[in-house]
């Protein structure tokens, strides 16, 4: 394989000859010039269009020439331009003529120049021909002969088309185009036969191989995916015939090993890549640059496989080296990544060497301020937009106003739109949807998810797209559409994209709602590993699921101990999420009411509701009010509970949280019945009106619990209905409700026995 020349480039030179010899009609020259320019001109990286970036540098084959030239007509009657091109292609019958072709491109024949279009040495065509001639002169004779033999094999696919048009000339040649009348070397024929048997038809140059590898690197780094197996085989075949093995191949192997979960192999390939890279670019400054990027990749690799202490150590050294080399790009990325790791896994920061690392990198606010100032100074809009998104996340996590986080998000959106920062648009849309969900605008949050899936998913990295799909599946699960949630998750192979634990999390959530304790007991241990590997929000969901399992399994004391343990962790971790603390307060208040000690949860529920109100977190305000109302009902403060519920139910309906709305309706039923029996005499108008209203709201609550398949809520509604009907003297309806209750309980016990049998 030569450094630049290939059989395809020889075919392009012949196509240029076809154009300059006026073989094509004037109306077809645009198609001809467009094809040639596409393959000889290199666009600047700053001026690439989205279409250019989405297409790999294709290796030119004769099929492409045929597709282009067959519809075009030539100046010869009855002949297409492809027929004329084959005449030029098969006109090369010896290595001497190939040498003459390159020599002619440097010094054209005066006679032919007078009747052909002139070629300026400064034109793109002239520069291309001059470089081809220069590269051919630099070739060793053995390499030039190898190029000629590759060309003979490359053009064999057009033998039948040329022989059909030129039968007389075809009789005196073999399928390689060599004249049988000449004294042909048996060695050449034998080597040709072996190369035909090799089956390697596409023979790129080293230059095209390097461009292909660079393109594949851009794709795998941009999308976060492994190289497809078909492309891996094709690339390996190309490298096998290359004169030298590019160092970037080892980086591709590193990325494939990393994404496939081969930790040791990934480290070996990473070391091998930087060893070869420093050997190829051996200057002292280059070695220092490669060292810091080696540390950067090593830190990310360690973190992805759960070795966070090693990751922090490697990233600290990377930041120090980047500051020493004044590499702002590497420094900014290292600081951003360290900030992300501190938020995602704060427990490992305690093991950080404080004097060497934390004091060196600075606090989270210092890092964000530094990144923002550097981005403004250098007008690095990508870094500035990313920093604004990080500030928005920091605002929400620290419990500040969501309006401030939305302000940062809108600023990032403005930069993304103004400067076409397509890579950050998916992240901004995902964050925007999360903020809408936190303030209770569920319809807008769902719209952001649909926008992401429709418009921005192809621009997002694979992990980001998977994360958004998991969020959408979780939204469906919260609305009771468990089948739709599983269907969305199953669109991605869990073994390939490592979403198996997310499947278990959704299964556990569904089983808990359905009161399938045996299945939940089996799934809870399977989702615990998520706490060490997943994002903080997902890890917290596993804790919530475990607490709910303990509560339903009548292990309330263990659940309270679990809650206290989480509170102790939050106290020692100043970077813990404020929303997680509010949710834990609500869970604790509900648990005290569940065990029959509502007074202990009163102040806790009041704190949770107040925190949700002060931070405009509508869903958590509604949940806190629901917990507070349940406690007031236990204390027989029906009037106060009713006023709270009447004020919060309209807001809760806006959140589209069906379970929350059903619970509020159920609590409102309790307050109405309590008021009727406590403040009014039986048979009075107000008494009957309150009971009628209670029955209406109870039916709404049951519909909501049925929709989300909450068995406990459904059974409670049936039990309350039976009591209401019996209290009003409607025994037939009361017995019907009891039968429905017994049927539901029997179905649960049957499923429980089946699950126990499977488990056993």
XYZ file of C-alpha atoms in Angstrom:
760
model
C 0.000 0.000 0.000
C 1.467 3.358 -1.072
C 1.343 6.462 1.066
C -1.039 8.425 -1.165
C -1.606 6.716 -4.505
C -4.142 3.971 -5.046
C -5.857 2.368 -8.057
C -8.866 4.609 -7.424
C -6.706 7.734 -7.738
C -5.332 6.477 -11.062
C -8.928 6.110 -12.236
C -9.599 9.708 -11.160
C -6.615 10.893 -13.228
C -8.065 9.102 -16.244
C -11.445 10.724 -15.577
C -9.742 14.130 -15.527
C -8.229 13.264 -18.923
C -11.720 12.447 -20.214
C -12.908 15.895 -19.143
C -9.940 17.840 -20.520
C -10.100 16.005 -23.862
C -13.665 17.268 -24.460
C -15.105 13.743 -24.429
C -18.197 14.828 -22.467
C -20.934 17.075 -23.723
C -21.158 20.563 -22.271
C -24.452 19.789 -20.516
C -22.862 16.909 -18.566
C -19.688 18.645 -17.404
C -21.286 19.811 -14.139
C -21.922 16.211 -13.022
C -18.397 15.251 -14.030
C -16.727 18.138 -12.209
C -18.847 17.617 -9.095
C -17.798 13.977 -8.855
C -14.105 14.767 -9.350
C -14.150 17.670 -6.893
C -15.866 15.570 -4.252
C -12.968 13.113 -4.235
C -9.941 15.374 -4.700
C -10.846 18.413 -2.580
C -10.450 18.331 1.185
C -12.761 20.603 3.119
C -11.527 22.562 6.059
C -12.714 21.112 9.360
C -14.285 24.454 10.314
C -16.440 24.568 7.177
C -17.867 21.072 7.279
C -21.578 20.801 6.906
C -23.711 18.372 8.834
C -23.991 16.233 5.722
C -20.207 16.068 5.395
C -19.876 15.042 9.003
C -22.448 12.298 8.712
C -20.746 10.546 5.804
C -17.497 8.614 5.959
C -14.760 9.160 3.316
C -15.846 6.477 0.878
C -13.250 4.448 -1.004
C -13.839 4.985 -4.701
C -14.740 1.894 -6.694
C -15.491 1.309 -10.359
C -19.166 0.892 -9.536
C -19.268 4.565 -8.587
C -17.704 5.501 -11.919
C -20.242 3.355 -13.731
C -23.167 4.888 -11.843
C -21.961 8.383 -12.713
C -20.925 7.934 -16.356
C -23.486 5.494 -17.782
C -26.366 8.033 -17.950
C -24.055 10.671 -19.498
C -23.598 10.874 -23.262
C -20.308 11.377 -25.059
C -19.440 13.169 -28.270
C -19.200 9.788 -30.028
C -22.555 8.709 -31.466
C -24.040 5.646 -29.778
C -21.478 5.595 -26.972
C -22.044 6.598 -23.372
C -19.385 8.436 -21.446
C -18.715 5.233 -19.512
C -17.771 3.461 -22.772
C -15.308 6.238 -23.547
C -13.925 6.086 -20.037
C -13.351 2.318 -20.369
C -11.279 3.044 -23.469
C -8.997 5.246 -21.392
C -9.011 2.745 -18.529
C -8.059 -0.271 -20.629
C -5.682 1.778 -22.740
C -3.068 1.269 -20.025
C -1.527 -2.039 -21.064
C 1.890 -1.833 -19.422
C 3.764 -0.307 -16.533
C 5.545 1.944 -19.005
C 2.257 3.521 -20.040
C 1.374 4.072 -16.381
C 4.667 5.904 -15.934
C 3.897 7.941 -19.053
C 0.479 8.863 -17.609
C 2.064 10.471 -14.558
C 4.807 12.086 -16.619
C 2.198 13.582 -18.958
C 0.343 15.060 -15.997
C 3.499 17.050 -15.136
C 4.588 18.049 -18.660
C 1.674 17.823 -21.113
C 2.285 17.068 -24.770
C 2.339 20.360 -26.768
C 0.237 18.849 -29.548
C -2.484 17.652 -27.195
C -2.409 20.898 -25.248
C -3.530 22.855 -28.292
C -6.749 20.859 -28.618
C -7.453 20.273 -24.890
C -8.511 22.488 -22.038
C -5.507 24.051 -20.282
C -4.637 22.866 -16.773
C -3.395 25.610 -14.483
C -0.773 24.501 -11.972
C -2.535 26.511 -9.244
C -5.985 25.040 -9.923
C -7.346 22.195 -7.751
C -6.938 19.776 -10.657
C -3.391 20.961 -11.286
C -2.441 20.604 -7.631
C -3.942 17.128 -7.488
C -2.122 15.961 -10.632
C 1.145 17.473 -9.436
C 0.909 15.696 -6.096
C 0.067 12.365 -7.752
C 3.099 12.730 -10.032
C 5.323 13.647 -7.085
C 4.114 10.700 -5.007
C 4.680 8.342 -7.946
C 8.250 9.573 -8.396
C 8.948 9.035 -4.690
C 7.818 5.415 -4.834
C 10.395 2.670 -4.820
C 10.309 0.547 -7.952
C 8.868 -2.410 -6.046
C 6.083 -0.224 -4.602
C 5.346 1.252 -8.027
C 5.148 -2.236 -9.506
C 2.827 -3.245 -6.664
C 0.617 -0.243 -7.479
C 0.441 -1.358 -11.110
C -0.567 -4.880 -10.104
C -3.214 -3.480 -7.748
C -4.569 -1.400 -10.615
C -4.829 -4.474 -12.848
C -6.887 -6.278 -10.204
C -8.957 -3.174 -9.468
C -10.189 -2.690 -13.045
C -11.005 -6.359 -13.718
C -14.661 -5.867 -12.777
C -15.156 -3.776 -15.952
C -13.590 -6.380 -18.263
C -16.882 -7.731 -19.617
C -18.251 -4.260 -20.435
C -15.050 -3.246 -22.254
C -14.710 -6.577 -24.080
C -18.285 -6.331 -25.360
C -17.491 -2.983 -26.996
C -13.985 -3.968 -28.152
C -14.056 -7.703 -29.013
C -11.022 -7.607 -31.328
C -8.700 -6.119 -28.723
C -10.125 -8.342 -25.982
C -9.128 -11.513 -27.840
C -5.436 -10.666 -27.512
C -5.565 -9.878 -23.755
C -6.309 -11.660 -20.538
C -8.831 -10.393 -18.016
C -6.126 -8.272 -16.419
C -5.641 -6.307 -19.610
C -2.153 -7.661 -20.374
C -1.483 -8.391 -24.006
C -0.865 -12.098 -24.579
C 1.295 -11.280 -27.598
C 3.950 -9.706 -25.384
C 6.493 -11.667 -23.443
C 4.629 -11.735 -20.151
C 6.552 -12.710 -17.040
C 5.210 -15.945 -15.525
C 5.999 -14.450 -12.119
C 3.638 -11.529 -12.799
C 0.837 -13.852 -13.896
C 1.357 -16.028 -10.822
C 1.274 -13.027 -8.476
C -1.863 -11.740 -10.156
C -3.552 -15.095 -9.736
C -2.670 -15.144 -6.035
C -4.030 -11.630 -5.547
C -7.259 -12.610 -7.296
C -7.573 -15.570 -4.932
C -6.977 -13.215 -1.985
C -10.355 -11.614 -2.652
C -9.229 -8.145 -1.522
C -10.794 -5.942 -4.189
C -10.723 -2.546 -2.465
C -7.146 -1.311 -2.142
C -6.995 2.110 -0.469
C -3.932 4.267 0.011
C -2.348 4.973 3.373
C -3.724 8.516 3.176
C -7.298 7.308 2.702
C -6.848 4.733 5.456
C -5.765 7.478 7.871
C -8.764 9.612 6.912
C -11.095 6.659 7.413
C -9.640 5.959 10.855
C -9.943 9.629 11.832
C -13.578 9.634 10.760
C -14.311 6.507 12.794
C -12.653 8.131 15.812
C -14.902 11.180 15.459
C -17.965 8.949 15.275
C -17.204 6.741 18.279
C -16.177 9.718 20.417
C -19.204 11.744 19.341
C -21.792 9.014 19.839
C -20.154 7.051 22.651
C -20.795 3.738 20.870
C -18.563 0.904 19.814
C -17.520 0.511 16.201
C -20.013 -1.725 14.334
C -18.758 -5.262 13.776
C -19.022 -4.869 9.979
C -16.811 -1.781 10.078
C -14.367 -3.497 12.433
C -13.938 -6.350 9.950
C -13.558 -3.946 7.046
C -11.045 -1.811 8.920
C -9.038 -4.874 9.951
C -8.924 -5.986 6.316
C -7.665 -2.562 5.240
C -5.021 -2.479 7.978
C -3.828 -5.964 7.029
C -2.818 -4.666 3.585
C -1.369 -1.400 4.909
C 2.340 -0.713 4.861
C 2.260 0.530 8.470
C -0.194 0.258 11.347
C -1.566 3.673 12.419
C -1.397 4.421 16.132
C -5.040 5.514 16.145
C -6.052 1.901 15.519
C -5.004 1.111 19.082
C -7.253 3.916 20.336
C -10.200 2.425 18.427
C -9.396 -0.935 20.027
C -9.251 0.802 23.411
C -12.693 2.326 22.888
C -14.188 -0.980 21.726
C -12.725 -2.782 24.751
C -13.956 -0.040 27.057
C -17.527 -0.161 25.745
C -17.581 -3.954 25.750
C -16.589 -4.061 29.432
C -13.080 -5.515 28.988
C -11.323 -3.403 31.631
C -7.839 -4.947 31.496
C -7.804 -5.093 27.706
C -8.897 -1.443 27.513
C -6.005 -0.335 29.736
C -3.528 -2.349 27.655
C -4.798 -0.806 24.413
C -4.675 2.680 25.937
C -1.048 2.236 27.007
C -0.219 0.768 23.614
C -1.839 3.707 21.823
C 0.112 6.370 23.695
C 3.354 4.392 23.423
C 2.986 4.254 19.642
C 1.823 7.882 19.482
C 4.829 9.183 21.429
C 7.126 7.050 19.305
C 5.630 8.500 16.110
C 5.683 12.111 17.340
C 8.794 12.079 19.410
C 9.292 15.749 20.347
C 9.438 16.608 24.044
C 6.442 18.969 23.920
C 4.329 16.413 22.078
C 5.179 13.743 24.639
C 4.017 16.058 27.442
C 0.775 16.739 25.572
C 0.097 13.058 24.994
C 0.839 12.356 28.658
C -1.944 14.625 29.936
C -4.471 13.206 27.479
C -3.409 9.705 28.450
C -4.174 10.592 32.068
C -7.497 12.084 31.001
C -8.640 8.926 29.229
C -7.280 6.757 32.031
C -9.312 8.683 34.622
C -12.524 8.345 32.615
C -11.833 4.636 32.120
C -11.270 4.055 35.848
C -14.469 5.914 36.714
C -16.547 3.973 34.211
C -15.478 0.699 35.830
C -16.050 1.944 39.386
C -12.425 2.609 40.400
C -13.153 6.145 41.570
C -10.127 6.627 43.815
C -7.785 5.773 40.934
C -9.869 7.997 38.645
C -9.557 10.985 40.986
C -5.811 10.464 41.320
C -5.339 10.272 37.538
C -7.529 13.329 36.933
C -5.651 15.366 39.556
C -2.392 14.621 37.779
C -4.033 15.446 34.436
C -5.182 18.854 35.750
C -1.706 19.601 37.097
C -0.064 18.647 33.792
C -2.580 20.665 31.766
C -1.917 23.754 33.890
C 1.813 23.288 33.470
C 1.451 22.974 29.681
C -1.155 25.790 29.562
C -3.572 23.522 27.717
C -6.856 25.268 28.493
C -8.978 22.760 26.581
C -7.714 19.769 28.561
C -7.794 21.770 31.803
C -11.400 22.840 31.297
C -12.518 19.316 30.486
C -10.646 17.906 33.490
C -12.197 20.421 35.890
C -15.686 19.863 34.445
C -15.296 16.120 34.765
C -14.002 16.399 38.354
C -16.999 18.572 39.217
C -19.352 15.975 37.740
C -17.672 13.182 39.710
C -17.955 15.129 42.960
C -21.694 15.448 42.429
C -22.287 11.912 41.241
C -20.151 10.153 43.868
C -19.465 12.515 46.771
C -18.484 9.656 49.066
C -15.236 9.140 47.156
C -14.169 12.747 47.530
C -13.528 12.031 51.210
C -10.737 9.706 50.151
C -9.237 12.435 47.989
C -5.880 13.727 49.155
C -7.067 17.133 50.321
C -3.813 19.044 50.135
C -2.958 17.594 46.742
C -6.336 17.529 45.041
C -9.288 19.398 46.498
C -7.301 22.470 47.468
C -5.576 22.320 44.108
C -8.729 22.109 42.009
C -10.853 24.348 44.245
C -14.438 24.106 45.427
C -17.359 23.498 43.091
C -18.284 27.181 42.919
C -14.647 28.121 42.259
C -14.434 25.608 39.424
C -17.647 26.884 37.817
C -16.535 30.511 38.125
C -13.122 29.691 36.634
C -14.634 27.769 33.722
C -17.124 30.542 32.981
C -14.472 33.276 33.004
C -12.088 31.295 30.811
C -14.874 30.536 28.349
C -15.786 34.228 28.118
C -12.149 35.260 27.656
C -11.494 32.765 24.886
C -15.026 33.023 23.431
C -15.359 29.285 23.781
C -19.133 29.143 23.482
C -19.253 25.375 23.849
C -17.492 25.554 27.208
C -19.656 28.490 28.303
C -22.884 26.678 27.427
C -21.712 23.552 29.230
C -20.790 25.611 32.307
C -24.228 27.254 32.356
C -25.865 23.829 32.323
C -23.620 22.746 35.211
C -24.617 25.875 37.138
C -28.288 25.066 36.568
C -27.773 21.578 37.983
C -25.854 23.032 40.938
C -28.684 25.482 41.686
C -31.284 22.708 41.815
C -29.065 20.427 43.857
C -28.343 23.088 46.477
C -32.033 23.893 46.951
C -32.074 27.347 45.374
C -34.877 28.699 43.223
C -35.810 26.655 40.163
C -36.394 29.956 38.344
C -32.665 30.654 38.575
C -31.891 27.229 37.143
C -34.316 27.876 34.280
C -32.542 31.186 33.639
C -29.205 29.379 33.234
C -30.859 26.786 31.021
C -32.372 29.451 28.751
C -28.983 31.181 28.470
C -27.450 27.892 27.381
C -30.284 27.390 24.895
C -29.591 30.846 23.433
C -25.899 30.029 22.932
C -26.722 26.640 21.417
C -29.093 28.223 18.915
C -26.927 31.239 18.078
C -23.665 29.352 17.549
C -25.142 26.040 16.321
C -23.795 24.004 19.248
C -25.614 20.852 18.193
C -23.732 18.608 20.615
C -25.087 20.435 23.689
C -28.686 20.815 22.530
C -29.731 17.307 23.686
C -28.252 17.954 27.143
C -30.063 21.278 27.433
C -33.400 19.777 26.347
C -33.023 16.926 28.841
C -32.220 19.340 31.694
C -35.120 21.590 30.713
C -37.503 18.640 30.871
C -36.172 17.707 34.307
C -36.758 21.251 35.592
C -40.304 21.301 34.229
C -40.975 17.980 35.942
C -39.729 19.324 39.283
C -42.012 22.353 39.229
C -45.008 20.226 38.268
C -45.363 21.088 34.573
C -45.615 17.469 33.535
C -47.052 18.173 30.079
C -44.098 20.430 29.229
C -41.669 17.858 30.610
C -43.268 15.209 28.427
C -43.082 17.584 25.444
C -39.351 18.063 26.044
C -38.908 14.285 26.024
C -40.795 13.965 22.744
C -38.739 16.820 21.261
C -35.570 15.046 22.306
C -36.696 11.766 20.746
C -37.892 13.373 17.503
C -35.236 16.004 16.809
C -32.181 15.737 19.026
C -31.742 12.004 19.639
C -29.568 11.529 16.552
C -27.286 14.344 17.766
C -26.963 12.974 21.300
C -24.444 10.475 22.553
C -25.693 6.952 23.031
C -25.565 7.088 26.871
C -27.475 10.383 26.813
C -30.139 8.984 24.495
C -30.473 5.904 26.708
C -30.794 8.103 29.777
C -33.615 10.092 28.183
C -35.410 6.913 27.142
C -35.158 5.640 30.719
C -36.648 8.940 31.947
C -39.536 8.591 29.492
C -40.077 5.002 30.602
C -40.126 6.140 34.233
C -42.739 8.796 33.393
C -44.909 6.132 31.783
C -44.466 3.861 34.810
C -45.548 6.656 37.170
C -48.741 6.995 35.154
C -49.437 3.268 35.404
C -48.451 2.411 31.832
C -45.965 -0.293 32.830
C -46.309 -2.160 29.532
C -45.445 1.008 27.587
C -42.486 1.652 29.876
C -41.138 -1.864 29.363
C -41.703 -1.618 25.627
C -39.653 1.583 25.490
C -36.850 -0.020 27.488
C -36.898 -3.191 25.406
C -36.210 -1.183 22.241
C -32.599 -1.249 23.406
C -30.896 -4.569 23.976
C -30.078 -4.528 27.718
C -27.063 -6.801 27.245
C -25.567 -4.439 24.645
C -26.399 -1.089 26.231
C -26.140 -2.060 29.910
C -29.727 -1.148 30.835
C -30.473 -4.452 32.563
C -30.412 -2.882 36.015
C -32.792 -0.169 34.807
C -35.126 -2.963 33.675
C -34.921 -4.419 37.184
C -35.633 -0.998 38.703
C -38.815 -0.586 36.664
C -39.887 -4.162 37.360
C -39.363 -3.545 41.065
C -41.395 -0.342 40.943
C -44.261 -2.086 39.131
C -44.209 -5.103 41.459
C -44.238 -2.852 44.521
C -47.302 -0.979 43.286
C -49.039 -4.272 42.472
C -48.143 -5.533 45.959
C -46.224 -8.510 44.541
C -43.923 -8.823 47.544
C -42.219 -12.053 46.463
C -41.181 -10.601 43.119
C -40.060 -7.376 44.795
C -38.005 -9.310 47.335
C -36.215 -11.031 44.483
C -35.544 -7.810 42.548
C -34.406 -5.513 45.376
C -30.939 -7.157 45.698
C -30.509 -6.922 41.920
C -30.912 -3.150 41.832
C -28.591 -2.413 44.770
C -25.453 -2.381 42.539
C -26.940 0.687 40.827
C -26.037 2.744 43.900
C -22.332 2.491 43.154
C -22.508 2.941 39.373
C -25.569 4.990 38.412
C -26.366 8.680 38.709
C -27.398 10.014 42.146
C -31.074 10.281 41.151
C -31.202 6.643 40.065
C -29.293 5.532 43.161
C -31.773 7.384 45.377
C -34.688 5.664 43.623
C -33.220 2.311 44.649
C -33.218 3.437 48.288
C -36.838 4.606 47.996
C -37.829 1.288 46.469
C -36.124 -0.637 49.266
C -37.852 1.458 51.946
C -41.235 0.892 50.321
C -40.547 -2.842 50.144
C -39.678 -2.912 53.861
C -42.887 -1.032 54.662
C -45.089 -3.391 52.632
C -43.287 -6.413 54.095
C -44.225 -5.200 57.631
C -40.612 -4.326 58.480
C -41.327 -0.750 59.493
C -38.579 -0.627 62.127
C -35.964 -1.609 59.556
C -37.399 0.982 57.157
C -37.085 3.723 59.811
C -33.490 2.707 60.485
C -32.830 2.868 56.742
C -34.280 6.399 56.601
C -32.170 7.545 59.552
C -29.086 6.093 57.879
C -29.809 8.088 54.715
C -30.315 11.267 56.747
C -26.922 10.750 58.400
C -25.343 10.381 54.964
C -27.023 13.592 53.805
C -25.699 15.471 56.849
C -22.124 14.390 56.188
C -22.475 15.148 52.471
C -23.050 18.886 51.894
C -23.498 18.295 48.167
C -26.491 15.989 48.509
C -29.601 16.900 46.558
C -32.130 19.114 48.306
C -34.990 17.345 46.528
C -33.829 13.994 47.902
C -34.053 15.400 51.428
C -37.617 16.625 50.862
C -38.698 13.267 49.472
C -37.127 11.466 52.421
C -39.011 13.738 54.848
C -42.297 12.876 53.103
C -41.528 9.149 53.216
C -40.697 9.349 56.920
C -43.895 11.250 57.734
C -46.011 8.711 55.845
C -44.210 5.856 57.593
C -45.000 7.270 61.052
C -48.659 7.526 60.028
C -48.506 3.956 58.708
C -47.287 2.565 62.056
C -50.004 4.423 63.980
C -47.911 7.275 65.419
C -49.022 10.277 63.347
C -48.011 12.897 65.898
C -44.327 12.020 65.391
C -44.663 12.773 61.694
C -46.557 16.064 62.002
C -43.557 18.396 62.180
C -41.748 16.330 59.531
C -44.640 16.642 57.068
C -44.926 20.359 57.833
C -41.215 20.873 57.058
C -41.532 18.954 53.776
C -44.592 20.921 52.640
C -42.961 24.234 53.577
C -39.759 23.333 51.704
C -41.737 22.427 48.583
C -43.683 25.695 48.815
C -40.606 27.902 49.317
C -38.726 26.320 46.364
C -41.769 26.188 44.023
C -41.500 22.392 43.857
C -45.171 21.715 43.203
C -45.149 17.869 43.205
C -43.354 17.745 46.559
C -45.601 20.467 47.983
C -48.622 18.319 47.093
C -47.034 15.189 48.559
C -46.132 17.053 51.748
C -49.685 18.385 52.080
C -51.031 14.859 51.502
C -48.847 13.521 54.317
C -49.921 16.412 56.553
C -53.610 15.828 55.756
C -53.278 12.114 56.560
C -51.853 13.007 59.974
C -54.618 15.557 60.630
C -57.226 12.915 59.759
C -55.640 10.534 62.270
C -55.917 13.360 64.829
C -59.602 13.892 63.809
C -58.903 17.442 62.586
C -61.186 16.975 59.593
C -61.934 20.623 58.847
C -58.249 21.612 58.670
C -57.431 18.570 56.545
C -60.275 19.387 54.145
C -59.113 22.997 53.696
C -55.609 21.782 52.885
C -56.860 19.212 50.386
C -59.269 21.619 48.681
C -56.419 24.061 48.115
C -53.911 21.542 46.781
C -55.991 19.141 44.638
C -56.323 21.542 41.633
C -52.537 21.981 41.628
C -51.997 18.245 41.939
C -54.167 17.593 38.893
C -51.833 19.836 36.859
C -48.891 17.564 37.634
C -50.626 14.618 35.889
C -49.444 12.360 38.722
C -52.330 9.880 38.807
C -51.205 8.156 42.003
C -50.921 11.469 43.874
C -54.345 12.623 42.667
C -55.933 9.307 43.681
C -54.384 9.521 47.145
C -55.611 13.088 47.635
C -59.139 12.088 46.589
C -59.014 9.160 49.012
C -57.937 11.470 51.840
C -60.653 13.951 50.896
C -63.179 11.123 51.193
C -61.966 10.430 54.734
C -62.310 14.097 55.705
C -65.851 14.324 54.308
C -66.974 11.165 56.101
C -65.281 12.367 59.285
C -67.017 15.741 59.096
C -70.386 14.101 58.413
C -70.183 11.750 61.394
C -68.603 14.252 63.783
C -70.398 17.539 63.081
C -73.798 16.467 61.682
C -76.583 14.166 62.717
C -77.533 11.180 60.613
C -80.304 11.894 58.127
C -79.731 15.636 57.945
C -79.297 17.379 54.605
C -75.655 18.293 55.229
C -74.939 14.744 56.370
C -76.314 13.206 53.164
C -74.603 15.820 51.001
C -71.212 15.121 52.568
C -71.620 11.360 52.136
C -72.667 11.783 48.494
C -69.607 13.937 47.830
C -67.432 11.393 49.620
C -68.794 8.615 47.420
C -68.035 10.627 44.249
C -64.457 11.359 45.321
C -63.982 7.767 46.440
C -64.930 6.560 42.962
C -62.379 8.960 41.445
C -59.740 7.667 43.830
C -60.498 4.054 42.895
C -60.274 4.884 39.182
C -56.855 6.419 39.746
C -55.576 3.486 41.803
C -56.888 1.053 39.199
C -55.120 2.954 36.442
C -51.743 2.793 38.160
C -52.490 -0.761 39.379
C -51.956 0.190 43.035
C -53.427 -2.808 44.843
C -53.314 -1.332 48.345
C -55.170 1.782 47.214
C -57.757 -0.257 45.305
C -58.418 -2.530 48.296
C -58.721 0.456 50.620
C -61.258 2.075 48.279
C -63.314 -1.136 48.075
C -63.287 -1.427 51.836
C -64.402 2.197 52.253
C -67.146 1.707 49.669
C -68.470 -1.308 51.536
C -68.547 0.678 54.787
C -70.335 3.606 53.121
C -72.968 1.398 51.521
C -73.560 -0.492 54.763
C -73.732 2.757 56.718
C -76.427 4.003 54.330
C -78.324 0.702 54.549
C -77.496 -0.612 51.059
C -76.489 -4.152 52.045
C -76.556 -5.605 48.512
C -74.017 -3.087 47.234
C -71.928 -3.524 50.369
C -71.787 -7.296 49.857
C -70.853 -6.755 46.195
C -67.920 -4.559 47.281
C -66.834 -7.223 49.774
C -66.921 -9.875 47.054
C -64.783 -7.675 44.818
C -62.419 -7.172 47.744
C -62.151 -10.926 48.361
C -61.574 -11.552 44.643
C -58.718 -9.035 44.532
C -57.122 -10.505 47.661
C -57.486 -14.031 46.288
C -55.825 -13.021 43.018
C -52.924 -11.471 44.928
C -52.441 -14.599 47.025
C -52.549 -16.773 43.904
C -49.829 -14.683 42.236
C -47.871 -14.744 45.461
C -47.959 -18.551 45.581
C -46.880 -18.726 41.939
C -43.940 -16.408 42.573
C -42.927 -18.366 45.660
C -43.089 -21.556 43.620
C -40.896 -20.098 40.881
C -38.506 -18.794 43.468
C -38.300 -22.112 45.216
